[in-house]
JSON list of C-alpha atoms in Angstrom, two decimals:
[
{"chain": "A", "resi": 1241, "resn": "MET", "atom": "CA", "xyz": [47.86, 31.16, -35.18]},
{"chain": "A", "resi": 1242, "resn": "PRO", "atom": "CA", "xyz": [44.39, 30.81, -35.05]},
{"chain": "A", "resi": 1243, "resn": "THR", "atom": "CA", "xyz": [42.91, 34.01, -36.82]},
{"chain": "A", "resi": 1244, "resn": "SER", "atom": "CA", "xyz": [44.92, 32.91, -39.83]},
{"chain": "A", "resi": 1245, "resn": "SER", "atom": "CA", "xyz": [42.53, 30.20, -41.09]},
{"chain": "A", "resi": 1246, "resn": "ILE", "atom": "CA", "xyz": [39.96, 33.08, -41.16]},
{"chain": "A", "resi": 1247, "resn": "PHE", "atom": "CA", "xyz": [41.81, 35.45, -43.10]},
{"chain": "A", "resi": 1248, "resn": "ASN", "atom": "CA", "xyz": [42.22, 32.53, -45.86]},
{"chain": "A", "resi": 1249, "resn": "THR", "atom": "CA", "xyz": [38.76, 31.28, -46.09]},
{"chain": "A", "resi": 1250, "resn": "VAL", "atom": "CA", "xyz": [36.57, 34.28, -45.86]},
{"chain": "A", "resi": 1251, "resn": "ARG", "atom": "CA", "xyz": [36.59, 36.22, -49.01]},
{"chain": "A", "resi": 1252, "resn": "ILE", "atom": "CA", "xyz": [34.33, 39.80, -48.46]},
{"chain": "A", "resi": 1253, "resn": "LYS", "atom": "CA", "xyz": [33.73, 40.94, -52.25]},
{"chain": "A", "resi": 1254, "resn": "THR", "atom": "CA", "xyz": [30.68, 43.08, -51.47]},
{"chain": "A", "resi": 1255, "resn": "ASP", "atom": "CA", "xyz": [29.60, 46.01, -48.89]},
{"chain": "A", "resi": 1256, "resn": "GLU", "atom": "CA", "xyz": [26.66, 43.74, -48.18]},
{"chain": "A", "resi": 1257, "resn": "GLU", "atom": "CA", "xyz": [29.00, 41.08, -47.37]},
{"chain": "A", "resi": 1258, "resn": "ALA", "atom": "CA", "xyz": [31.05, 43.81, -45.11]},
{"chain": "A", "resi": 1259, "resn": "GLU", "atom": "CA", "xyz": [28.14, 44.92, -43.34]},
{"chain": "A", "resi": 1260, "resn": "MET", "atom": "CA", "xyz": [27.23, 41.39, -42.30]},
{"chain": "A", "resi": 1261, "resn": "PHE", "atom": "CA", "xyz": [30.68, 40.10, -41.48]},
{"chain": "A", "resi": 1262, "resn": "LEU", "atom": "CA", "xyz": [30.62, 43.13, -38.73]},
{"chain": "A", "resi": 1263, "resn": "SER", "atom": "CA", "xyz": [27.15, 42.36, -37.51]},
{"chain": "A", "resi": 1264, "resn": "ALA", "atom": "CA", "xyz": [28.39, 39.05, -36.82]},
{"chain": "A", "resi": 1265, "resn": "LEU", "atom": "CA", "xyz": [31.36, 40.10, -34.96]},
{"chain": "A", "resi": 1266, "resn": "GLU", "atom": "CA", "xyz": [29.41, 42.66, -32.96]},
{"chain": "A", "resi": 1267, "resn": "ALA", "atom": "CA", "xyz": [26.74, 40.29, -31.96]},
{"chain": "A", "resi": 1268, "resn": "ALA", "atom": "CA", "xyz": [29.45, 37.83, -30.82]},
{"chain": "A", "resi": 1269, "resn": "GLU", "atom": "CA", "xyz": [31.12, 40.51, -29.11]},
{"chain": "A", "resi": 1270, "resn": "ASN", "atom": "CA", "xyz": [27.77, 41.25, -27.14]},
{"chain": "A", "resi": 1271, "resn": "ALA", "atom": "CA", "xyz": [27.00, 37.55, -26.78]},
{"chain": "A", "resi": 1272, "resn": "PRO", "atom": "CA", "xyz": [26.67, 36.53, -22.88]},
{"chain": "A", "resi": 1273, "resn": "ALA", "atom": "CA", "xyz": [30.18, 34.94, -21.64]},
{"chain": "A", "resi": 1274, "resn": "ILE", "atom": "CA", "xyz": [29.66, 31.30, -20.98]},
{"chain": "A", "resi": 1275, "resn": "THR", "atom": "CA", "xyz": [30.73, 30.25, -17.73]},
{"chain": "A", "resi": 1276, "resn": "ARG", "atom": "CA", "xyz": [31.33, 26.92, -16.47]},
{"chain": "A", "resi": 1277, "resn": "GLU", "atom": "CA", "xyz": [29.88, 26.14, -12.88]},
{"chain": "A", "resi": 1278, "resn": "THR", "atom": "CA", "xyz": [32.54, 24.63, -10.48]},
{"chain": "A", "resi": 1279, "resn": "PRO", "atom": "CA", "xyz": [31.52, 20.95, -10.50]},
{"chain": "A", "resi": 1280, "resn": "ASN", "atom": "CA", "xyz": [30.32, 19.63, -7.05]},
{"chain": "A", "resi": 1281, "resn": "MET", "atom": "CA", "xyz": [33.19, 17.46, -6.22]},
{"chain": "A", "resi": 1282, "resn": "ARG", "atom": "CA", "xyz": [36.08, 16.85, -4.17]},
{"chain": "A", "resi": 1283, "resn": "TYR", "atom": "CA", "xyz": [39.74, 14.78, -5.14]},
{"chain": "A", "resi": 1284, "resn": "VAL", "atom": "CA", "xyz": [40.37, 12.00, -2.79]},
{"chain": "A", "resi": 1285, "resn": "THR", "atom": "CA", "xyz": [43.76, 11.24, -2.05]},
{"chain": "A", "resi": 1286, "resn": "ASP", "atom": "CA", "xyz": [43.64, 9.15, 1.01]},
{"chain": "A", "resi": 1287, "resn": "PRO", "atom": "CA", "xyz": [44.43, 5.60, -0.19]},
{"chain": "A", "resi": 1288, "resn": "ASP", "atom": "CA", "xyz": [42.13, 4.04, 2.30]},
{"chain": "A", "resi": 1289, "resn": "GLU", "atom": "CA", "xyz": [39.09, 6.19, 1.66]},
{"chain": "A", "resi": 1290, "resn": "ILE", "atom": "CA", "xyz": [39.66, 4.91, -2.22]},
{"chain": "A", "resi": 1291, "resn": "LYS", "atom": "CA", "xyz": [39.85, 1.34, -1.66]},
{"chain": "A", "resi": 1292, "resn": "ARG", "atom": "CA", "xyz": [36.49, 1.99, 0.56]},
{"chain": "A", "resi": 1293, "resn": "MET", "atom": "CA", "xyz": [35.04, 3.78, -2.09]},
{"chain": "A", "resi": 1294, "resn": "LEU", "atom": "CA", "xyz": [36.05, 0.51, -4.43]},
{"chain": "A", "resi": 1295, "resn": "GLU", "atom": "CA", "xyz": [34.99, -1.77, -2.33]},
{"chain": "A", "resi": 1296, "resn": "LYS", "atom": "CA", "xyz": [31.14, -0.11, -2.29]},
{"chain": "A", "resi": 1297, "resn": "ARG", "atom": "CA", "xyz": [31.16, -0.12, -5.76]},
{"chain": "A", "resi": 1298, "resn": "ARG", "atom": "CA", "xyz": [31.84, -3.77, -6.26]},
{"chain": "A", "resi": 1299, "resn": "LYS", "atom": "CA", "xyz": [29.28, -4.45, -3.95]},
{"chain": "A", "resi": 1300, "resn": "GLY", "atom": "CA", "xyz": [26.75, -2.43, -5.69]},
{"chain": "A", "resi": 1301, "resn": "ALA", "atom": "CA", "xyz": [26.11, -0.05, -3.00]}
]
């Protein structure tokens, strides 16, 4: 379970440490989500087209 390592390594002993931990959690919650753009590509499945592409590559075009 991913959270188990957090509870094994984080030791909060003071009120100040608890406040810092809560602040970090709130900052993470409010951070903008990371999105990945869809790559500008297409899947080539036609064997003839693949052959043409490989021939171009061999010729250095």
